[in-house]
Short mmCIF file of C-alpha atoms in Angstrom, two decimals:
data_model
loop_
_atom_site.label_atom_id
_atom_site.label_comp_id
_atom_site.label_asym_id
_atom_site.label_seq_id
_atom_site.Cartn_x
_atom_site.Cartn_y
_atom_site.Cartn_z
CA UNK A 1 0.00 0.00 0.00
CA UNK A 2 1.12 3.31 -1.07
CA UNK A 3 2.00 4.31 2.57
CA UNK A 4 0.15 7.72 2.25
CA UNK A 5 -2.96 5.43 2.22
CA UNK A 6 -1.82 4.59 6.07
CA UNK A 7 -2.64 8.26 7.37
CA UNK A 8 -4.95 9.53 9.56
CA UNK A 9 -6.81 12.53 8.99
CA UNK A 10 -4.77 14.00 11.79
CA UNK A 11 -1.57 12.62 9.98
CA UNK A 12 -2.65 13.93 6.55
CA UNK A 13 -3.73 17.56 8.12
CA UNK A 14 -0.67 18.38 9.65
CA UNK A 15 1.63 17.61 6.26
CA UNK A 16 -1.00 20.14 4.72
CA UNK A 17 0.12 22.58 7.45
CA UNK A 18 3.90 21.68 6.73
CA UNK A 19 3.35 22.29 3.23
CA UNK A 20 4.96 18.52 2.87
CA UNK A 21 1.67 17.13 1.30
CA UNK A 22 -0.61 18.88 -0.89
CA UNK A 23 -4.16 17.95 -1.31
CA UNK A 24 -3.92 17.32 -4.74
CA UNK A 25 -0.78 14.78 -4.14
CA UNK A 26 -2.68 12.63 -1.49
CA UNK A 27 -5.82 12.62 -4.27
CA UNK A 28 -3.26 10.94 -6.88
CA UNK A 29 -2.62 8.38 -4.11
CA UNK A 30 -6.60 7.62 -3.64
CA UNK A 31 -6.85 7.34 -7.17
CA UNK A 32 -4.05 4.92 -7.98
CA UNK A 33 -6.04 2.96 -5.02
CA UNK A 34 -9.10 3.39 -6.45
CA UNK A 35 -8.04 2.20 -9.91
CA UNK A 36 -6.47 -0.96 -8.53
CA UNK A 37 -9.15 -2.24 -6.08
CA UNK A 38 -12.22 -0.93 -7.47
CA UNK A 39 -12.69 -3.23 -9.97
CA UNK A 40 -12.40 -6.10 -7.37
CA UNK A 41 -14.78 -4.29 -4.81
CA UNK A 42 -16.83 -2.03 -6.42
CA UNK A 43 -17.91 0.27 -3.92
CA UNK A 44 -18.28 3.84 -5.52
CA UNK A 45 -21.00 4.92 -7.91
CA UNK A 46 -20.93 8.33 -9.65
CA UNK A 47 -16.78 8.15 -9.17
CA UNK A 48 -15.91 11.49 -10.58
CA UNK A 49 -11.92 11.33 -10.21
CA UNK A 50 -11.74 14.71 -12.52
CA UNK A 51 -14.20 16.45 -10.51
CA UNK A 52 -11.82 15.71 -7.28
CA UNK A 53 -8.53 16.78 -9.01
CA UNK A 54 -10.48 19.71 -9.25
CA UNK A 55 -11.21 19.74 -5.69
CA UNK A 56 -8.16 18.75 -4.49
CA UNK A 57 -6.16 21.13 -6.37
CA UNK A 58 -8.81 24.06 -5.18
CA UNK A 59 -7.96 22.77 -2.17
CA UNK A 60 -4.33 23.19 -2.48
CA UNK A 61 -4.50 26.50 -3.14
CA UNK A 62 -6.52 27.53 -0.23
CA UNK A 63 -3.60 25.79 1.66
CA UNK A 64 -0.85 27.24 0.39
CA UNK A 65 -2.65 30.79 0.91
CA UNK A 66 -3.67 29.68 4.79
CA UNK A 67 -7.10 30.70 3.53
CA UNK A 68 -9.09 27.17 4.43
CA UNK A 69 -12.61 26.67 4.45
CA UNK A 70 -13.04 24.12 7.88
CA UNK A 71 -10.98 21.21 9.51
CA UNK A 72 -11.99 18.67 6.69
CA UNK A 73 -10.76 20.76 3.54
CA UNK A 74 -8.53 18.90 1.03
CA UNK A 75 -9.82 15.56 2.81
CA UNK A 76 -11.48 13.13 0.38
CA UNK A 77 -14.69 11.87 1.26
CA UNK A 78 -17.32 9.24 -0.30
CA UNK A 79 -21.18 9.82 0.62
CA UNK A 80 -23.41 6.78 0.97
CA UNK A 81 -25.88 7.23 -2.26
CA UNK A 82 -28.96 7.70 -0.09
CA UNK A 83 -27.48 11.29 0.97
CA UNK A 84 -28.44 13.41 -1.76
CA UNK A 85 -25.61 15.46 -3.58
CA UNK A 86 -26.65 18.59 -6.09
CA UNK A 87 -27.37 18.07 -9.58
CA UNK A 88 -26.99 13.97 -9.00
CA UNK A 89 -29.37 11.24 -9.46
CA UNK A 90 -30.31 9.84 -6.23
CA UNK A 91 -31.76 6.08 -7.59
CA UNK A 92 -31.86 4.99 -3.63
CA UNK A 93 -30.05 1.03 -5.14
CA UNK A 94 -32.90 0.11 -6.84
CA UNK A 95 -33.69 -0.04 -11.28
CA UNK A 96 -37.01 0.81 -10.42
CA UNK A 97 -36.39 4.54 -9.60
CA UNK A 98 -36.78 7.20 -12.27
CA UNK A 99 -33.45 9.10 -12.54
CA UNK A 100 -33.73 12.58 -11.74
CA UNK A 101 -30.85 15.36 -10.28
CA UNK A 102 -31.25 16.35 -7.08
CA UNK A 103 -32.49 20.09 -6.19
CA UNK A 104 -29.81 20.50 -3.26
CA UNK A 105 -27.04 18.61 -0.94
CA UNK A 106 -28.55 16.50 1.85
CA UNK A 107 -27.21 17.72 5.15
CA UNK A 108 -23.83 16.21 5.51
CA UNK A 109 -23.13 16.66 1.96
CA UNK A 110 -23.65 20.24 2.34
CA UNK A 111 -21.39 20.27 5.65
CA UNK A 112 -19.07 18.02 3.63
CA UNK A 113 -18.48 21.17 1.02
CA UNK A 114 -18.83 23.95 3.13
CA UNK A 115 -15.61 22.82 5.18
CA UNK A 116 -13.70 21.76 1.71
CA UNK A 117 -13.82 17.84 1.52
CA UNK A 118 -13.15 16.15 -1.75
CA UNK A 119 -16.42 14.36 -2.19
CA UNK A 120 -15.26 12.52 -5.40
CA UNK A 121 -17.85 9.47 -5.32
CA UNK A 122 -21.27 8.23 -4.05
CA UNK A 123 -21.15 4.68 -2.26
CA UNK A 124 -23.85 1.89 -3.32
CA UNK A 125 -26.34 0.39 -1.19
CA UNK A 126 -29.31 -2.18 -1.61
CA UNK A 127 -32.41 -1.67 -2.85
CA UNK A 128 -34.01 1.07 -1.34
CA UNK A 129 -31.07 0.81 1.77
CA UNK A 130 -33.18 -2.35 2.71
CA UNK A 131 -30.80 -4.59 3.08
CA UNK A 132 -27.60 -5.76 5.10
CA UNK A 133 -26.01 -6.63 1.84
CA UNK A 134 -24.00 -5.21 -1.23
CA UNK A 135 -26.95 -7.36 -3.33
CA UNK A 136 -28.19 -4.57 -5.36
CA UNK A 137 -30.60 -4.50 -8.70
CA UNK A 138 -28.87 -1.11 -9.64
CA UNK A 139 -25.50 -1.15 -8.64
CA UNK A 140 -23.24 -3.90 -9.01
CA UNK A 141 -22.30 -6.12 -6.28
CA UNK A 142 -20.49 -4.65 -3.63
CA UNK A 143 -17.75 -7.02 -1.84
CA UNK A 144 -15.95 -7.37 1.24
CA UNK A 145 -12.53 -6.43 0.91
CA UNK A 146 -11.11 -8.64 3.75
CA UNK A 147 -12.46 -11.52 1.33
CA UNK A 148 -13.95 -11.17 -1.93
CA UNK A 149 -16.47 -14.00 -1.91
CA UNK A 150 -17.91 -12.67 1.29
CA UNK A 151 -20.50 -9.92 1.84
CA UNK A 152 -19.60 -6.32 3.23
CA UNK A 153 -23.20 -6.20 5.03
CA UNK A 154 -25.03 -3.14 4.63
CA UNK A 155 -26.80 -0.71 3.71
CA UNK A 156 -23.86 1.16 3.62
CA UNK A 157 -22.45 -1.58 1.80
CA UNK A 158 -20.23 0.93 -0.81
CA UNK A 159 -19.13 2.56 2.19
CA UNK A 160 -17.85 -0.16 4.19
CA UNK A 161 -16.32 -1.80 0.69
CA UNK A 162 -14.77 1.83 0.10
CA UNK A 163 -13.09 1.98 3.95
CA UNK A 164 -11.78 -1.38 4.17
CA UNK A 165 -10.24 -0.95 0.64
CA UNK A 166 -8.46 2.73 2.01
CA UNK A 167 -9.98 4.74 -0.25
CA UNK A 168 -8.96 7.44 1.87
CA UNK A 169 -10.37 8.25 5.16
CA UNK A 170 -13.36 9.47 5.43
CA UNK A 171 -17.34 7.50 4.14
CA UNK A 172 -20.89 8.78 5.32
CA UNK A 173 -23.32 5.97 5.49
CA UNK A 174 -26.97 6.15 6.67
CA UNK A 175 -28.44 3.68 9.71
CA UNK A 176 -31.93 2.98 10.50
CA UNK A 177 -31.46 -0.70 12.14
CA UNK A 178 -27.63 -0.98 11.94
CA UNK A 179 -26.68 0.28 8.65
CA UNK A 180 -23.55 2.11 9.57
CA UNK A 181 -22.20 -0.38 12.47
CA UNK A 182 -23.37 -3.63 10.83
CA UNK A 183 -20.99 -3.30 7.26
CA UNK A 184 -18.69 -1.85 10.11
CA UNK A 185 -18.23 -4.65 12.06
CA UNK A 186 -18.14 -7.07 8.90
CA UNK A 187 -15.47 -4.77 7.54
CA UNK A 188 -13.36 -3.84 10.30
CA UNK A 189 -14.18 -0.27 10.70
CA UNK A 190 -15.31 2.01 13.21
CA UNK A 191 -18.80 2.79 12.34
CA UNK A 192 -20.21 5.45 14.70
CA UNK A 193 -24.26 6.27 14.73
CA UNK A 194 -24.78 9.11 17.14
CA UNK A 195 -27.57 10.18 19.20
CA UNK A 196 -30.76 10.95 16.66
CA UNK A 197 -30.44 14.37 15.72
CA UNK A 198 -26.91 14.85 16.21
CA UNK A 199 -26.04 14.70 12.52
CA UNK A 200 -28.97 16.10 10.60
CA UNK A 201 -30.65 14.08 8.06
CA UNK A 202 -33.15 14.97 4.98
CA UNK A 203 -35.28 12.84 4.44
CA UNK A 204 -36.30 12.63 8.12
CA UNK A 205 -37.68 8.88 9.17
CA UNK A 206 -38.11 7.42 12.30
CA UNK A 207 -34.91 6.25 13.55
CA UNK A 208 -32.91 7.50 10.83
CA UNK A 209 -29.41 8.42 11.17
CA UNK A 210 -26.39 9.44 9.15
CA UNK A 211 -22.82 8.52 10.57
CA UNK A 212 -18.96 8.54 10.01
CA UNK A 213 -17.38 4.98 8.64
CA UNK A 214 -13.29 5.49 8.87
CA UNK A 215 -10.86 3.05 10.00
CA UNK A 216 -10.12 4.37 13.46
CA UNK A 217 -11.94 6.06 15.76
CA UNK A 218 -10.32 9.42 15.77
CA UNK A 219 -11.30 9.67 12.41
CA UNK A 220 -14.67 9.59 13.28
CA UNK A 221 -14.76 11.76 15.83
CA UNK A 222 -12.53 14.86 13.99
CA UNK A 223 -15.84 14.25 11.22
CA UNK A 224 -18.59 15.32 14.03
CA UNK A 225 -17.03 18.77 14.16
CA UNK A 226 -18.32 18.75 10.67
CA UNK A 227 -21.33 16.72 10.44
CA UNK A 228 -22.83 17.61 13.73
CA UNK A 229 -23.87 21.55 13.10
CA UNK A 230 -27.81 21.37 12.27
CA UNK A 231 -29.58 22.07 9.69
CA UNK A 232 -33.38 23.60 9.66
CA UNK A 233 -34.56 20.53 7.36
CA UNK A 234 -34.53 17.93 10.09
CA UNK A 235 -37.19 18.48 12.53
CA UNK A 236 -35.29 16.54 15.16
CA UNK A 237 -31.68 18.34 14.46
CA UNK A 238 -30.12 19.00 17.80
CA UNK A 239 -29.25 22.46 18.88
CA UNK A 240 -25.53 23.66 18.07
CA UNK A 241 -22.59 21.71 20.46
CA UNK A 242 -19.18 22.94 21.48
CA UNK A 243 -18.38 19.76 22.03
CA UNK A 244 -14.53 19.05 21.61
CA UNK A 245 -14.90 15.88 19.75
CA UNK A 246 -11.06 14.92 20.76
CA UNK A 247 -11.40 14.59 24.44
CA UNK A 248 -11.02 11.17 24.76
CA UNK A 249 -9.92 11.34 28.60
CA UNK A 250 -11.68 8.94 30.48
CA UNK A 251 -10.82 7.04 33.33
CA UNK A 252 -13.17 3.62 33.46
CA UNK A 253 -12.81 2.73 36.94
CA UNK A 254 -16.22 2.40 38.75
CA UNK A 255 -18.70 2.22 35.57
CA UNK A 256 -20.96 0.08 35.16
CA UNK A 257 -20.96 -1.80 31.99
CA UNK A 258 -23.32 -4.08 30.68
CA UNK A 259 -22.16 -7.07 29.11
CA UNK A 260 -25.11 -8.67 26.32
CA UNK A 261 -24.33 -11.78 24.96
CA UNK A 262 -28.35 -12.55 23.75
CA UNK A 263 -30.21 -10.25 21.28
CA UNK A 264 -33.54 -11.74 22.75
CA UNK A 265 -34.64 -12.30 19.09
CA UNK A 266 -33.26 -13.67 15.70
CA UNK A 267 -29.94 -15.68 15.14
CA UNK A 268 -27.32 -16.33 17.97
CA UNK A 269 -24.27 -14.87 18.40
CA UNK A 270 -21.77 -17.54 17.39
CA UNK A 271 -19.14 -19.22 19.43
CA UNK A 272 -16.47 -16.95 17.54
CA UNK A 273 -18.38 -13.90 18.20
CA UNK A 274 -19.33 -14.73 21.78
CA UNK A 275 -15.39 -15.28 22.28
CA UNK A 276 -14.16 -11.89 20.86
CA UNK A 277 -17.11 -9.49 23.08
CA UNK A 278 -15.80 -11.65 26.22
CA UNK A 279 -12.50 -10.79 25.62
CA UNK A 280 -13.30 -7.14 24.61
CA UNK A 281 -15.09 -6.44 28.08
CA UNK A 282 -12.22 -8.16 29.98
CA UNK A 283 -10.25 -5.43 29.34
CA UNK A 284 -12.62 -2.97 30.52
CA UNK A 285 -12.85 -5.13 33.59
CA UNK A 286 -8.46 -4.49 33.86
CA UNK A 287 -8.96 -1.49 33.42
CA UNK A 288 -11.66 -1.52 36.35
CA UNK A 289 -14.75 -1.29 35.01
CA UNK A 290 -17.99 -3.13 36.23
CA UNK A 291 -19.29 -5.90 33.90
CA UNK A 292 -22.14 -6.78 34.40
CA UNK A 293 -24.23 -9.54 32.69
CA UNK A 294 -27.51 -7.96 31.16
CA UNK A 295 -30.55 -9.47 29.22
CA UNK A 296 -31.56 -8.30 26.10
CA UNK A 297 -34.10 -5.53 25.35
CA UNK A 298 -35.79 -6.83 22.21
CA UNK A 299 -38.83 -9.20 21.69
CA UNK A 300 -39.86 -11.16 19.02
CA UNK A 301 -43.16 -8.95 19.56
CA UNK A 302 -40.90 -5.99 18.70
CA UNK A 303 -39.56 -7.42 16.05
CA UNK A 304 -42.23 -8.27 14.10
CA UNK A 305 -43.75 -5.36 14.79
CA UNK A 306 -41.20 -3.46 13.45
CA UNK A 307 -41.45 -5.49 10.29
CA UNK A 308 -45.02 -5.17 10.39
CA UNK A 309 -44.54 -1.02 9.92
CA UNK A 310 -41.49 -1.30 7.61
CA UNK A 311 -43.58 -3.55 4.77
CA UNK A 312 -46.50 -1.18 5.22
CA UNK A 313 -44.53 1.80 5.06
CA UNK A 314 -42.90 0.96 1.79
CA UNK A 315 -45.31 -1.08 0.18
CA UNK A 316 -47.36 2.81 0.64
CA UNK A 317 -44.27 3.88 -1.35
CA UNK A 318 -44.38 1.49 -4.15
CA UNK A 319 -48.04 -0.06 -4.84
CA UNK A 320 -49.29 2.97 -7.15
CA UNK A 321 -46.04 2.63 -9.09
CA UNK A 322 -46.48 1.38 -12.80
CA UNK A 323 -45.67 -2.60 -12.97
CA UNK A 324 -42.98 -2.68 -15.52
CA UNK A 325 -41.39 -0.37 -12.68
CA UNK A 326 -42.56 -2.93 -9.66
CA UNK A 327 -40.90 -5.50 -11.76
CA UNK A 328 -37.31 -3.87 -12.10
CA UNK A 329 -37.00 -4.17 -7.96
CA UNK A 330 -34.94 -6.78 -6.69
CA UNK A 331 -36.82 -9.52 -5.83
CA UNK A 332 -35.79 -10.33 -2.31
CA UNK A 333 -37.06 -6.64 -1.51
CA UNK A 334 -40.64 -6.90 -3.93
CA UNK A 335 -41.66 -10.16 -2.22
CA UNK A 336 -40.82 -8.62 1.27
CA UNK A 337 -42.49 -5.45 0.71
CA UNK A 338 -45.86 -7.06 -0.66
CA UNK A 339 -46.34 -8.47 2.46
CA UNK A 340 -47.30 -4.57 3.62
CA UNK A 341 -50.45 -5.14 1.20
CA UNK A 342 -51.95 -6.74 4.18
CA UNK A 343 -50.98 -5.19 7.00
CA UNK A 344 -53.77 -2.93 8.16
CA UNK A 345 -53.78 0.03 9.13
CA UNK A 346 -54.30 -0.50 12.96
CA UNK A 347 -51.58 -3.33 12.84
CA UNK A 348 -49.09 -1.07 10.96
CA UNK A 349 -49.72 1.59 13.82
CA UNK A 350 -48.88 -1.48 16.48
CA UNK A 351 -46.38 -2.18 14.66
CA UNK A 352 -45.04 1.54 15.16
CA UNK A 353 -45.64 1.17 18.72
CA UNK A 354 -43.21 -1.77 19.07
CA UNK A 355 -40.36 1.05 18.64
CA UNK A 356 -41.89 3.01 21.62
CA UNK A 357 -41.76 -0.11 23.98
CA UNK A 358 -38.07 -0.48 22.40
CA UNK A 359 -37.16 2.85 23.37
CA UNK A 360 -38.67 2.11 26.85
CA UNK A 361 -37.06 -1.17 27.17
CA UNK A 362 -33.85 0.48 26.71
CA UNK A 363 -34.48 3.02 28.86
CA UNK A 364 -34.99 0.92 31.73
CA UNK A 365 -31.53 -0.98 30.70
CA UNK A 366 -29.75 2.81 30.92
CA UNK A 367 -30.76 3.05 34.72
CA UNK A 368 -28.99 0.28 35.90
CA UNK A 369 -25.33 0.57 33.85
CA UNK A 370 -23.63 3.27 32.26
CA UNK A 371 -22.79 1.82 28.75
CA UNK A 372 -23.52 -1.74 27.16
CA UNK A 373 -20.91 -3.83 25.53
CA UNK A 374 -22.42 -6.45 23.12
CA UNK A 375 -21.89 -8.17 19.48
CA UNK A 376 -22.00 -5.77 16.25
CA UNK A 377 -22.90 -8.68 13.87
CA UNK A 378 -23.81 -12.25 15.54
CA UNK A 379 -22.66 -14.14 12.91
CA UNK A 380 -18.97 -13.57 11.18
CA UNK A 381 -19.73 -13.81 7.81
CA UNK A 382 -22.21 -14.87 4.88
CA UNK A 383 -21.89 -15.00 0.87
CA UNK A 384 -21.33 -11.65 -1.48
CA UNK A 385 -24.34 -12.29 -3.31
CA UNK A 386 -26.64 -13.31 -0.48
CA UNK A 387 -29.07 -10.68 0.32
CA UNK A 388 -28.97 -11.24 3.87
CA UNK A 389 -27.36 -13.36 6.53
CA UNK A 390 -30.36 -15.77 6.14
CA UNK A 391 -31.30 -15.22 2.50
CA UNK A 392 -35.07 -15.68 3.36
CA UNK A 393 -37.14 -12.39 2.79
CA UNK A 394 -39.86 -13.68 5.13
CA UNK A 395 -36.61 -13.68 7.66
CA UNK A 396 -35.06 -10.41 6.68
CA UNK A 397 -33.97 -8.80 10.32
CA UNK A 398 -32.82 -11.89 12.34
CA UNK A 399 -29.22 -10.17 11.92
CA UNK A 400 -30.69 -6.76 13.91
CA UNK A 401 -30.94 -7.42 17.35
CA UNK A 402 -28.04 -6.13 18.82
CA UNK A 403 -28.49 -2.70 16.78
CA UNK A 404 -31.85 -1.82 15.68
CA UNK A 405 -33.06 -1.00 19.21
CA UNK A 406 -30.66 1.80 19.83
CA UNK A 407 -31.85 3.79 16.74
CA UNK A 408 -35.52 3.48 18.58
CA UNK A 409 -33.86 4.92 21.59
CA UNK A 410 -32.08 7.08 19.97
CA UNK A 411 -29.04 6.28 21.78
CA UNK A 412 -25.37 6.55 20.15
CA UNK A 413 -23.59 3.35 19.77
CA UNK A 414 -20.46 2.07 17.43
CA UNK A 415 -18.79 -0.81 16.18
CA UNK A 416 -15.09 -1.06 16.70
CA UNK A 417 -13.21 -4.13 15.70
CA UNK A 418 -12.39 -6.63 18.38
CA UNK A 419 -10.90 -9.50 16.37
CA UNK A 420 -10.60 -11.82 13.74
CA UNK A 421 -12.76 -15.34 13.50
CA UNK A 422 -10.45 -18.05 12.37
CA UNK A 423 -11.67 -17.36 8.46
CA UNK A 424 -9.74 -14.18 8.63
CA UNK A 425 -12.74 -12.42 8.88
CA UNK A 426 -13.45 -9.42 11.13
CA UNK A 427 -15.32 -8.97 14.22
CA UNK A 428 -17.60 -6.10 15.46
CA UNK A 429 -17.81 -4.83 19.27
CA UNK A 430 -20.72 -2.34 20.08
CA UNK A 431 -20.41 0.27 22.29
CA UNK A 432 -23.76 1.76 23.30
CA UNK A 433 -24.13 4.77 25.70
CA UNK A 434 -26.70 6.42 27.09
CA UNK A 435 -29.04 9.07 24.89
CA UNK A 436 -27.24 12.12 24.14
CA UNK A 437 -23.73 10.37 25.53
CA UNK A 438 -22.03 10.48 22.33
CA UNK A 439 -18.45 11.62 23.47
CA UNK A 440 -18.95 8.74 26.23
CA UNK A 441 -19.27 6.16 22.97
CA UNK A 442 -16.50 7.97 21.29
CA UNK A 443 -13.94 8.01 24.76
CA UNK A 444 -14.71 4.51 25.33
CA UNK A 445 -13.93 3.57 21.65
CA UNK A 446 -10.79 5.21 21.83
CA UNK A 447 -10.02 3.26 25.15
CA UNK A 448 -10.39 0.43 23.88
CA UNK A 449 -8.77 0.79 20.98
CA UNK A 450 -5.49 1.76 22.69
CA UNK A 451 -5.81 -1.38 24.56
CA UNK A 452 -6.49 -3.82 21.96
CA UNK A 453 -4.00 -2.28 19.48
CA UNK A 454 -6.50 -1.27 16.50
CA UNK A 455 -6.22 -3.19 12.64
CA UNK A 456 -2.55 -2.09 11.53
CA UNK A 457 -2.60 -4.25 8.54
CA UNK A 458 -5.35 -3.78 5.92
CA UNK A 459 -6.37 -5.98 2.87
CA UNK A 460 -4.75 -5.09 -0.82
CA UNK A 461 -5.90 -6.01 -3.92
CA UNK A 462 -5.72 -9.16 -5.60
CA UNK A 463 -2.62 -9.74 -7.56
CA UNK A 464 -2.27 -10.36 -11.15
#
């Protein structure tokens, strides 16, 4: 690897202060990257490398003058496809949209810009970001990096493809039920889905959330300065912070940290999985935290309930849409959806309620510990072209236990890696904290990182 590719955005900032690195040189290094691995990966749609030599070298001149625009200028960053960009087609991974520019940036990607980031792609996703996959009927398949037979998870699946490959620094994915921290885990990053509101999103859903995918947690947190400020268009956008995203001082003796092994619903954590958490919360425990066993918060009532809402929801989005269009969805997602066709309306409205008793169940957790420790992902791994970890669309969120709650909370959690099963294959530890405890996630990401070491080697392409 081009050791430029190794930086951190801390690393890369101050040898544009130095004058020893230029913008526009550390863009030729992404795109050498790009053009070996992408074809192998494919992770990026709307890859524009002209349009960021453009950026970059606009960049470089606002450098060299001392006249920058915000901490993330001459950075390249990839945006998850859902997040709108001007004058781009938004087709949300599915054929069956109608391709039309978009009227204006999407929050982050206007933050993005105003503080100078090359944005020089768009990462894929599923079909309408409804999937933990890189399975996709518009884009092509996206693939895991660490090995190419095996799925990145999703929705961000681009994003987490795009990270793990070091295509620079920085990706913005979306999560609604663990779409930042699943293809995190399965990928090795640090995905990080703050509190609901923190980082403004447009459209507004319930749940919704946009978040930083990088491949340490520093990273991450430098991108909050950025992402965070709000924006008028989401309703829920939380006032203004002064936050300094970089304290990471913490000192873990005396909290209380639950340790959940059992999502309550949908498949098991495996043995491999199990082993890594353990392992992960022992060195909380060194370091003299309180682990404590805890139960989980979700039901299969929830669950289904959930599921209940989502098909009715989106089946409202599709059924008046003309049938040669119907037909162009994937069809994982099409038979899914026409379930919603009969859900009623009362049932769709229990379903909705199942996220209030989530958010209450999780609530009640919060009063007894001070953070949770449990799996990411509870299974290591599952095909590239599998469209979930079960491949059943009347099964399609057994893989969601250990994350969707949080987003019904509203609570910040991450993934940070915590091992390797013995495929090679990465494994995800979320952090959870307690609603509006972001820079608790973040300091107890960092923590463990330093402990465990971090991922200093990451996969190349394939020779030949």
């Amino acid at each position: 690897m081009n050791a430029l590719l190794k930086l951190t955005i801390r690393d890369i900032l101050d040898l544009y202060q130095q004058k020893k690195l230029s913008p526009l040189e550390y863009w030729d290094a992404v795109e050498k990257r790009v053009a070996d691995y992408e074809p192998h990966v494919q992770a990026l749609y709307l890859y524009d490398p002209e349009s960021a030599r453009a950026q970059a070298k606009a960049s470089t001149e606002r450098w060299m003058k001392g006249e920058t625009l915000g901490v993330l200028d001459g950075i390249p960053v990839t945006i998850k496809e859902l997040i709108a960009t001007k004058g781009d087609p938004v087709p949300l991974g599915t054929a069956a949209v109608e391709l039309k520019p978009a009227e204006a940036d999407a929050p982050a990607a206007a933050r993005l810009r105003e503080d100078g980031a090359v944005i020089f792609a768009k990462t894929t996703c599923p079909d309408y970001g409804m999937l933990s996959s890189g399975l996709s009927s518009f884009h092509h398949l996206s693939r895991n990096p660490w090995d190419l037979s095996q799925n990145p998870g999703g929705s961000s699946a681009g994003a987490a493809s795009a990270g793990a490959a070091s295509f620079g620094p920085l990706h913005v994915g979306t999560d609604i039920g663990g779409s930042v921290r699943l293809p995190a885990g399965w990928t090795g990053l640090f995905g990080f889905k703050p509190s609901h509101g923190r980082i403004p999103v447009d459209p507004y859903f319930v749940g919704r959330c946009a978040g930083p995918m990088t491949r340490n947690v520093e990273d991450s947190a430098i991108s909050m300065a950025t992402l965070s400020r709000p924006d008028w268009r989401d309703g829920t956008s939380l006032p203004p912070n002064d936050f300094d995203w970089l304290d990471f001082d913490i000192d873990v003796k005396g909290l209380k940290i639950g340790l959940m092994l059992d999502a309550g619903i949908g498949l098991p954590a495996e043995d491999e999985v199990q082993a890594a958490v353990i392992a992960a919360a022992k060195k909380f425990e060194v370091a003299g935290a309180e682990i404590i066993p805890v139960g989980p918060v979700m039901t299969r009532g929830m669950l289904d309930g959930l599921d209940n809402f989502w098909r009715a929801r989106f089946w409202g989005d599709i059924a008046t849409m003309p049938e040669e269009r119907k037909a162009l969805i994937l069809p994982y997602i099409f038979e899914w959806a026409k379930g919603g066709e009969f859900v009623s309306g009362v049932d769709a409205v229990k379903g909705f309620n199942q996220t209030i008793e989530m958010r209450k169940a999780c609530g009640k957790l919060f009063t007894t510990v001070d953070a949770v420790l449990s799996p990411t992902n509870p299974i290591v791994s599952y095909p590239a072209d599998w469209a979930s970890p079960t491949n059943d669309p009347a099964k399609p969120f057994e893989h969601i236990g250990f994350t969707v709650p949080w987003n019904m909370s509203e609570q910040p959690a991450a993934s940070i890696n915590c091992g390797f099963s013995a495929s090679g294959m990465p494994i995800g530890l979320q952090i959870v904290g307690p609603r509006y405890g972001d820079l608790l996630v973040l300091k107890l990401s960092k923590a463990f990182e330093v402990w465990d070491g971090g991922i200093s080697q990451w996969p190349e392409p394939p020779k030949g």
